[in-house]
């Protein structure tokens, strides 16, 4: 699996908040944002799997 560069333009206030959150965890802003995106992606995939399981078993 390769990697791709993603460039974002964000305002100063958001960057400051992200920097604060990242610093609390001993991370760079880049690592914090990537980890947040990975967690959000996992949450979406997990919810989809749960929904599909419920459909399969007729729970919805």
Coordinates of C-alpha atoms in Angstrom, one line a residue:
X1 CA 0.0 0.0 0.0
X2 CA 1.4 3.3 -1.0
X3 CA 0.9 6.8 0.3
X4 CA -0.5 9.9 -1.2
X5 CA 0.0 13.6 -0.3
X6 CA -3.0 15.6 0.7
X7 CA -2.7 19.3 1.1
X8 CA -5.3 21.2 3.2
X9 CA -5.9 24.8 3.6
X10 CA -7.3 25.6 7.1
X11 CA -7.8 28.8 9.0
X12 CA -5.5 29.8 11.8
X13 CA -8.0 29.2 14.6
X14 CA -8.6 25.6 13.6
X15 CA -4.8 25.0 13.2
X16 CA -4.3 26.3 16.7
X17 CA -6.9 24.0 18.1
X18 CA -5.5 21.0 16.2
X19 CA -2.0 21.9 17.4
X20 CA -3.3 22.0 21.0
X21 CA -5.0 18.6 20.7
X22 CA -2.0 17.1 19.1
X23 CA 0.4 18.5 21.7
X24 CA -1.7 17.0 24.5
X25 CA -1.0 13.6 22.9
X26 CA 2.6 14.3 22.0
X27 CA 1.9 14.2 18.3
X28 CA 2.4 16.4 15.3
X29 CA -0.6 18.1 13.8
X30 CA -0.2 15.9 10.7
X31 CA -0.2 12.7 12.8
X32 CA -3.1 13.9 14.8
X33 CA -5.2 14.7 11.7
X34 CA -4.3 11.4 10.1
X35 CA -5.2 9.4 13.2
X36 CA -8.5 11.2 13.5
X37 CA -9.4 10.4 9.9
X38 CA -8.4 6.8 10.4
X39 CA -10.6 6.5 13.5
X40 CA -13.5 8.2 11.7
X41 CA -13.1 5.8 8.7
X42 CA -13.1 2.8 11.1
X43 CA -16.2 4.0 12.8
X44 CA -18.0 4.3 9.5
X45 CA -16.9 0.9 8.3
X46 CA -17.9 -0.7 11.7
X47 CA -21.3 0.9 11.6
X48 CA -21.8 -0.4 8.1
X49 CA -20.9 -3.9 9.2
X50 CA -23.3 -3.7 12.1
X51 CA -26.1 -2.5 9.8
X52 CA -25.4 -5.3 7.3
X53 CA -25.4 -7.9 10.1
X54 CA -28.7 -6.6 11.5
X55 CA -30.2 -6.7 8.0
X56 CA -28.9 -10.3 7.5
X57 CA -30.5 -11.4 10.8
X58 CA -33.7 -9.4 10.2
X59 CA -33.1 -7.2 13.3
X60 CA -34.0 -3.9 11.6

